[in-house]
Tab-separated table of C-alpha atoms and ligand atoms in Angstrom:
chain	number	residue	atom	x	y	z
A	1	MET	CA	0.000	0.000	0.000
A	2	GLY	CA	1.284	3.471	-0.909
A	3	PHE	CA	2.385	6.301	1.329
A	4	ILE	CA	2.910	10.025	0.640
A	5	GLU	CA	4.113	12.927	2.791
A	6	LEU	CA	3.300	16.551	1.874
A	7	LYS	CA	3.955	19.996	3.293
A	8	ALA	CA	0.774	22.064	3.676
A	9	TYR	CA	1.807	25.725	3.788
A	10	ALA	CA	0.056	28.620	5.561
A	11	LYS	CA	-0.870	31.829	3.711
A	12	ILE	CA	-1.079	35.468	4.656
A	13	ASN	CA	-3.030	38.179	2.851
A	14	LEU	CA	-1.162	41.197	1.532
A	15	SER	CA	-4.561	42.776	0.846
A	16	LEU	CA	-8.187	41.790	1.317
A	17	ASP	CA	-11.154	43.628	-0.160
A	18	VAL	CA	-14.783	42.486	-0.032
A	19	LEU	CA	-16.714	43.709	-3.086
A	20	CYS	CA	-20.262	42.471	-2.451
A	21	LYS	CA	-22.468	39.839	-0.870
A	22	ARG	CA	-23.615	37.215	-3.354
A	23	PRO	CA	-27.067	35.618	-3.549
A	24	ASP	CA	-25.502	32.298	-2.363
A	25	GLY	CA	-24.427	33.946	0.918
A	26	TYR	CA	-20.729	34.037	0.013
A	27	HIS	CA	-18.884	37.286	-0.750
A	28	ASP	CA	-16.967	38.364	-3.820
A	29	LEU	CA	-13.436	39.199	-2.792
A	30	LYS	CA	-10.348	40.761	-4.333
A	31	MET	CA	-7.224	39.911	-2.390
A	32	VAL	CA	-3.529	39.203	-2.751
A	33	MET	CA	-2.453	35.923	-1.175
A	34	GLN	CA	1.070	34.889	-0.256
A	35	THR	CA	2.422	31.542	0.940
A	36	ILE	CA	4.692	31.525	3.992
A	37	GLU	CA	7.164	28.866	5.122
A	38	LEU	CA	5.149	27.825	8.202
A	39	HIS	CA	3.563	24.481	7.337
A	40	ASP	CA	1.716	21.413	8.566
A	41	LYS	CA	2.853	17.956	7.497
A	42	VAL	CA	0.247	15.717	5.920
A	43	PHE	CA	0.915	11.960	5.730
A	44	LEU	CA	-1.345	9.929	3.456
A	45	GLU	CA	-1.474	6.153	3.561
A	46	ALA	CA	-3.709	3.883	1.495
A	47	ILE	CA	-5.704	1.526	3.735
A	48	PRO	CA	-8.248	-1.120	2.656
A	49	LYS	CA	-11.312	1.063	3.277
A	50	GLY	CA	-12.713	4.104	5.049
A	51	ILE	CA	-11.345	7.550	5.865
A	52	GLU	CA	-9.302	7.950	9.054
A	53	VAL	CA	-8.087	11.350	10.239
A	54	LEU	CA	-5.476	11.621	12.983
A	55	CYS	CA	-4.064	14.890	14.285
A	56	ASN	CA	-1.684	15.883	17.078
A	57	SER	CA	-3.718	19.037	17.906
A	58	LYS	CA	-6.626	18.990	20.332
A	59	TRP	CA	-8.195	21.893	18.374
A	60	VAL	CA	-8.654	19.832	15.210
A	61	PRO	CA	-11.765	17.636	14.912
A	62	CYS	CA	-11.013	14.243	13.343
A	63	GLY	CA	-14.509	13.347	12.086
A	64	GLU	CA	-16.464	14.193	8.942
A	65	GLU	CA	-16.410	17.896	9.842
A	66	ASN	CA	-12.640	17.987	9.246
A	67	ILE	CA	-12.025	19.723	5.909
A	68	ALA	CA	-9.276	17.190	4.998
A	69	HIS	CA	-11.813	14.403	5.566
A	70	LYS	CA	-14.242	16.275	3.267
A	71	ALA	CA	-11.583	16.460	0.536
A	72	ALA	CA	-10.927	12.699	0.711
A	73	SER	CA	-14.635	11.906	0.785
A	74	LEU	CA	-15.195	14.078	-2.317
A	75	LEU	CA	-12.512	12.173	-4.271
A	76	PHE	CA	-13.897	8.750	-3.261
A	77	ASN	CA	-17.402	9.862	-4.340
A	78	GLU	CA	-16.287	11.402	-7.641
A	79	TYR	CA	-13.762	8.768	-8.739
A	80	LYS	CA	-15.381	5.651	-7.249
A	81	PHE	CA	-12.236	3.575	-6.698
A	82	LYS	CA	-11.830	0.863	-4.087
A	83	SER	CA	-9.523	1.977	-1.295
A	84	GLY	CA	-9.456	3.854	1.936
A	85	ILE	CA	-7.140	6.558	3.246
A	86	ARG	CA	-5.432	7.327	6.538
A	87	ILE	CA	-4.675	11.060	6.862
A	88	LYS	CA	-2.213	12.039	9.589
A	89	ILE	CA	-1.863	15.774	10.171
A	90	GLU	CA	1.085	17.173	12.106
A	91	LYS	CA	-0.324	20.589	13.003
A	92	ASN	CA	2.031	23.562	13.171
A	93	ILE	CA	-0.212	26.241	11.628
A	94	PRO	CA	-2.477	27.849	14.269
A	95	VAL	CA	-6.131	26.819	13.959
A	96	ALA	CA	-8.999	29.308	13.213
A	97	ALA	CA	-6.356	31.948	12.660
A	98	GLY	CA	-6.871	33.435	9.163
A	99	LEU	CA	-3.923	31.443	7.795
A	100	ALA	CA	-5.851	28.848	5.738
A	101	GLY	CA	-4.290	25.971	7.700
A	102	GLY	CA	-7.297	23.659	7.298
A	103	SER	CA	-7.741	24.613	3.625
A	104	SER	CA	-4.072	23.861	3.019
A	105	ASP	CA	-4.367	20.413	4.644
A	106	ALA	CA	-7.380	19.736	2.393
A	107	ALA	CA	-5.440	20.928	-0.675
A	108	SER	CA	-2.635	18.495	0.251
A	109	VAL	CA	-5.148	15.652	0.523
A	110	LEU	CA	-6.469	16.401	-3.003
A	111	LYS	CA	-2.962	16.658	-4.489
A	112	GLY	CA	-1.599	13.704	-2.539
A	113	MET	CA	-4.495	11.352	-3.305
A	114	ASN	CA	-4.269	12.315	-6.985
A	115	ASP	CA	-0.635	11.095	-6.963
A	116	LEU	CA	-1.107	8.133	-4.616
A	117	PHE	CA	-3.983	6.637	-6.609
A	118	ASN	CA	-2.907	7.856	-10.080
A	119	LEU	CA	-6.219	9.643	-10.602
A	120	GLY	CA	-4.867	11.875	-13.394
A	121	ILE	CA	-6.865	14.930	-12.279
A	122	ASN	CA	-5.909	17.994	-14.343
A	123	LYS	CA	-5.397	21.489	-12.892
A	124	ALA	CA	-8.824	22.865	-13.871
A	125	THR	CA	-10.668	19.889	-12.366
A	126	MET	CA	-8.495	20.087	-9.256
A	127	THR	CA	-9.466	23.765	-8.806
A	128	ALA	CA	-13.167	22.922	-9.255
A	129	LEU	CA	-12.914	20.093	-6.705
A	130	GLY	CA	-11.027	22.371	-4.311
A	131	LYS	CA	-13.739	25.026	-4.533
A	132	GLN	CA	-16.318	22.429	-3.435
A	133	VAL	CA	-14.273	21.790	-0.285
A	134	GLY	CA	-13.641	25.437	0.672
A	135	ALA	CA	-13.156	28.909	-0.815
A	136	ASP	CA	-9.409	29.063	-0.013
A	137	VAL	CA	-8.624	25.518	-1.205
A	138	PRO	CA	-8.009	26.391	-4.912
A	139	TYR	CA	-5.394	28.954	-3.835
A	140	CYS	CA	-3.800	26.474	-1.419
A	141	ILE	CA	-3.494	23.912	-4.232
A	142	LYS	CA	-1.541	26.455	-6.267
A	143	GLY	CA	0.299	28.479	-3.590
A	144	GLY	CA	2.854	31.252	-4.173
A	145	THR	CA	1.860	34.866	-4.826
A	146	ALA	CA	-1.557	35.322	-6.420
A	147	LEU	CA	-4.495	37.661	-6.868
A	148	ALA	CA	-7.660	35.848	-5.804
A	149	GLU	CA	-11.094	36.980	-6.984
A	150	GLY	CA	-14.617	35.553	-6.997
A	151	ILE	CA	-15.075	33.770	-3.661
A	152	GLY	CA	-11.292	33.369	-3.662
A	153	ASP	CA	-11.155	30.710	-6.375
A	154	ILE	CA	-10.387	32.806	-9.477
A	155	LEU	CA	-6.630	33.043	-9.389
A	156	THR	CA	-4.116	35.159	-11.277
A	157	GLU	CA	-0.520	34.195	-10.686
A	158	LEU	CA	1.769	37.080	-9.688
A	159	PRO	CA	5.581	37.224	-9.664
A	160	LEU	CA	6.804	35.115	-6.756
A	161	LEU	CA	7.598	37.217	-3.691
A	162	ASP	CA	9.845	34.799	-1.831
A	163	GLY	CA	12.321	35.440	0.967
A	164	ILE	CA	10.457	38.308	2.722
A	165	ASN	CA	10.911	38.260	6.511
A	166	VAL	CA	7.658	37.952	8.417
A	167	ILE	CA	6.742	37.872	12.104
A	168	LEU	CA	3.400	36.249	12.699
A	169	ILE	CA	1.499	36.692	15.959
A	170	LYS	CA	-1.455	34.501	16.897
A	171	PRO	CA	-3.382	35.530	20.047
A	172	ARG	CA	-4.553	32.540	22.077
A	173	PHE	CA	-8.122	32.569	20.775
A	174	GLY	CA	-9.676	31.649	17.437
A	175	VAL	CA	-12.039	33.651	15.239
A	176	SER	CA	-14.871	32.139	13.210
A	177	THR	CA	-14.737	33.179	9.546
A	178	PRO	CA	-18.556	32.932	9.069
A	179	TRP	CA	-18.986	35.203	12.116
A	180	VAL	CA	-16.668	37.841	10.615
A	181	PHE	CA	-18.436	37.834	7.234
A	182	LYS	CA	-21.839	37.928	8.937
A	183	ASN	CA	-20.874	41.023	10.910
A	184	LEU	CA	-19.271	42.856	8.008
A	185	ASP	CA	-21.141	46.064	7.123
A	186	LEU	CA	-20.111	46.829	3.546
A	187	SER	CA	-21.731	50.283	3.690
A	188	LYS	CA	-19.333	51.321	6.472
A	189	ILE	CA	-16.096	50.471	4.652
A	190	THR	CA	-14.236	53.611	3.663
A	191	ASP	CA	-10.637	52.406	3.570
A	192	ARG	CA	-10.128	49.769	0.880
A	193	PRO	CA	-6.860	48.328	-0.419
A	194	ASP	CA	-5.513	49.534	-3.751
A	195	ASN	CA	-4.846	46.106	-5.243
A	196	GLU	CA	-3.297	47.547	-8.432
A	197	LEU	CA	-0.762	49.438	-6.333
A	198	ILE	CA	0.093	46.269	-4.341
A	199	ILE	CA	0.414	44.241	-7.559
A	200	ASN	CA	2.747	46.839	-9.102
A	201	ALA	CA	4.837	46.887	-5.916
A	202	ILE	CA	5.054	43.079	-6.115
A	203	LYS	CA	6.165	43.296	-9.751
A	204	GLU	CA	8.885	45.772	-8.687
A	205	LYS	CA	9.688	43.697	-5.565
A	206	ASN	CA	9.304	46.980	-3.646
A	207	ILE	CA	8.819	45.532	-0.147
A	208	GLU	CA	8.341	48.919	1.496
A	209	ASN	CA	5.530	49.887	-0.893
A	210	ILE	CA	3.826	46.536	-0.336
A	211	ALA	CA	4.109	46.770	3.447
A	212	CYS	CA	2.925	50.406	3.657
A	213	ASN	CA	-0.150	49.810	1.495
A	214	MET	CA	-1.496	46.547	2.935
A	215	LYS	CA	-5.187	46.803	3.884
A	216	ASN	CA	-7.731	44.227	4.984
A	217	VAL	CA	-11.379	45.317	5.230
A	218	LEU	CA	-12.173	42.409	7.591
A	219	GLU	CA	-10.172	44.274	10.246
A	220	THR	CA	-13.290	46.491	10.606
A	221	VAL	CA	-15.073	43.509	12.198
A	222	THR	CA	-12.351	41.613	14.066
A	223	ILE	CA	-10.282	44.464	15.538
A	224	PRO	CA	-13.119	46.357	17.319
A	225	LYS	CA	-14.060	43.067	18.998
A	226	TYR	CA	-10.490	42.056	19.939
A	227	GLY	CA	-8.537	45.197	20.896
A	228	MET	CA	-5.390	43.139	21.401
A	229	LEU	CA	-4.927	42.994	17.625
A	230	GLU	CA	-4.419	46.771	17.374
A	231	GLU	CA	-1.930	46.511	20.253
A	232	ILE	CA	0.035	43.835	18.347
A	233	LYS	CA	0.022	45.867	15.116
A	234	THR	CA	1.353	48.932	16.956
A	235	LYS	CA	4.027	46.837	18.700
A	236	LEU	CA	5.215	45.319	15.420
A	237	ILE	CA	5.565	48.792	13.856
A	238	LYS	CA	7.391	50.128	16.937
A	239	LEU	CA	9.771	47.181	16.673
A	240	GLY	CA	10.647	48.099	13.098
A	241	ALA	CA	8.086	46.419	10.852
A	242	LEU	CA	7.623	48.195	7.509
A	243	GLY	CA	3.923	47.390	7.757
A	244	SER	CA	1.545	45.253	9.776
A	245	MET	CA	-1.874	43.767	9.060
A	246	MET	CA	-4.366	41.106	10.118
A	247	SER	CA	-4.414	38.018	7.876
A	248	GLY	CA	-7.763	36.805	6.466
A	249	SER	CA	-10.543	37.030	9.046
A	250	GLY	CA	-7.951	36.992	11.850
A	251	PRO	CA	-6.940	36.897	14.573
A	252	SER	CA	-3.385	36.390	13.238
A	253	VAL	CA	-1.472	39.616	12.728
A	254	PHE	CA	1.825	39.819	10.888
A	255	GLY	CA	4.587	42.329	10.323
A	256	ILE	CA	6.885	42.590	7.306
A	257	PHE	CA	10.543	43.336	7.954
A	258	ALA	CA	13.208	44.726	5.622
A	259	ASP	CA	15.875	42.217	6.646
A	260	LYS	CA	16.500	39.123	8.732
A	261	SER	CA	18.400	40.787	11.586
A	262	SER	CA	15.670	43.392	12.260
A	263	ALA	CA	13.059	40.595	12.168
A	264	GLU	CA	15.130	38.517	14.605
A	265	SER	CA	15.548	41.315	17.152
A	266	ALA	CA	11.840	42.247	16.917
A	267	PHE	CA	10.957	38.572	17.364
A	268	ARG	CA	12.936	38.402	20.627
A	269	ALA	CA	11.232	41.578	21.881
A	270	ILE	CA	7.639	40.688	21.010
A	271	LYS	CA	7.461	37.272	22.695
A	272	SER	CA	4.637	37.186	25.243
A	273	ASN	CA	2.476	34.673	27.062
A	274	LYS	CA	-0.588	36.418	25.548
A	275	TRP	CA	0.151	35.061	22.079
A	276	ASP	CA	2.182	32.604	19.992
A	277	SER	CA	4.888	34.130	17.810
A	278	PHE	CA	6.451	32.767	14.638
A	279	LEU	CA	9.489	34.020	12.742
A	280	THR	CA	8.972	32.949	9.158
A	281	HIS	CA	9.346	34.136	5.569
A	282	THR	CA	7.442	34.111	2.297
A	283	VAL	CA	7.949	31.241	-0.162
B	301	C5P	O1	-15.516	28.167	2.003
B	301	C5P	P1	-15.214	28.197	3.466
B	301	C5P	O2	-15.905	27.094	4.215
B	301	C5P	O3	-13.754	28.274	3.762
B	301	C5P	O4	-15.835	29.561	4.011
B	301	C5P	C1	-16.128	29.753	5.367
B	301	C5P	C2	-17.203	30.798	5.506
B	301	C5P	O5	-16.653	32.099	5.223
B	301	C5P	C3	-18.381	30.661	4.581
B	301	C5P	O6	-19.360	29.825	5.110
B	301	C5P	C4	-18.880	32.094	4.481
B	301	C5P	O7	-19.640	32.430	5.635
B	301	C5P	C5	-17.604	32.915	4.566
B	301	C5P	N1	-17.057	33.297	3.246
B	301	C5P	C6	-17.727	34.267	2.496
B	301	C5P	N2	-17.220	34.617	1.280
B	301	C5P	C7	-16.084	34.066	0.816
B	301	C5P	C8	-15.383	33.098	1.578
B	301	C5P	C9	-15.920	32.737	2.800
B	301	C5P	O8	-18.763	34.782	2.912
B	301	C5P	N3	-15.610	34.455	-0.367
């Protein structure tokens, strides 16, 4: 029986705009996504039948509600082949954090099962399958630097922005993405990201221009509720970050640093028992 090990990377947003609410309850977005080095490990093993999910984190459910389980179940239903799968997740990406950790695990299950069982799924079909599992899954399948539109599934590849130093801070609570979208008042948003400006800065690899212009409209919901996030953003800037923003629906906040040594000294200074801190970089 076959075995495959994959790295499931976290993402941060360099921008996040919400354009409108759709009739299906989802929202049309326009956002720049960026993969970071922080990753889970996903181990896939063919077993005679069934879907087993095992995870070393107490925050991750292992039943049918697990998004990685959903991805496997979708492939068994669509491709009707006789096997089962054991999915072991070594969790390093914080859960319910705005970092697409669960979506990335699910993306790894789709990619890994495609290889393990020689399903021959092409890129377009993989994206369509990913979208059925979750809005961020198509991006997680692809990774790198990308503009995401639609519900997050229409992707335009951008020049790869690798090697940027990032400090990521995750307060010790989670935030529910549906709750954030439900409480978003589109009529009250006045400060939207200029995605064209961010994209041009990415093309020029102008880190300062990217960092200074990052905006996430979901901050209007999450930050008023959790004041600590504003405190973290201010701290990161005081410690030398070129810019700081919440990722996705939060509560993770990150800062972008010009070089490794300034990121390292800020990382030593920002450690606290109120949050988990990660020193990482874009990939
Ligand atoms: O697709 P996924 O399950 O990751 O989305 C979680 C929730 O986030 C959705 O149920 C929806 O409430 C909200 N969402 C949204 N518009 C998007 C993506 C997510 O409203 N484009």
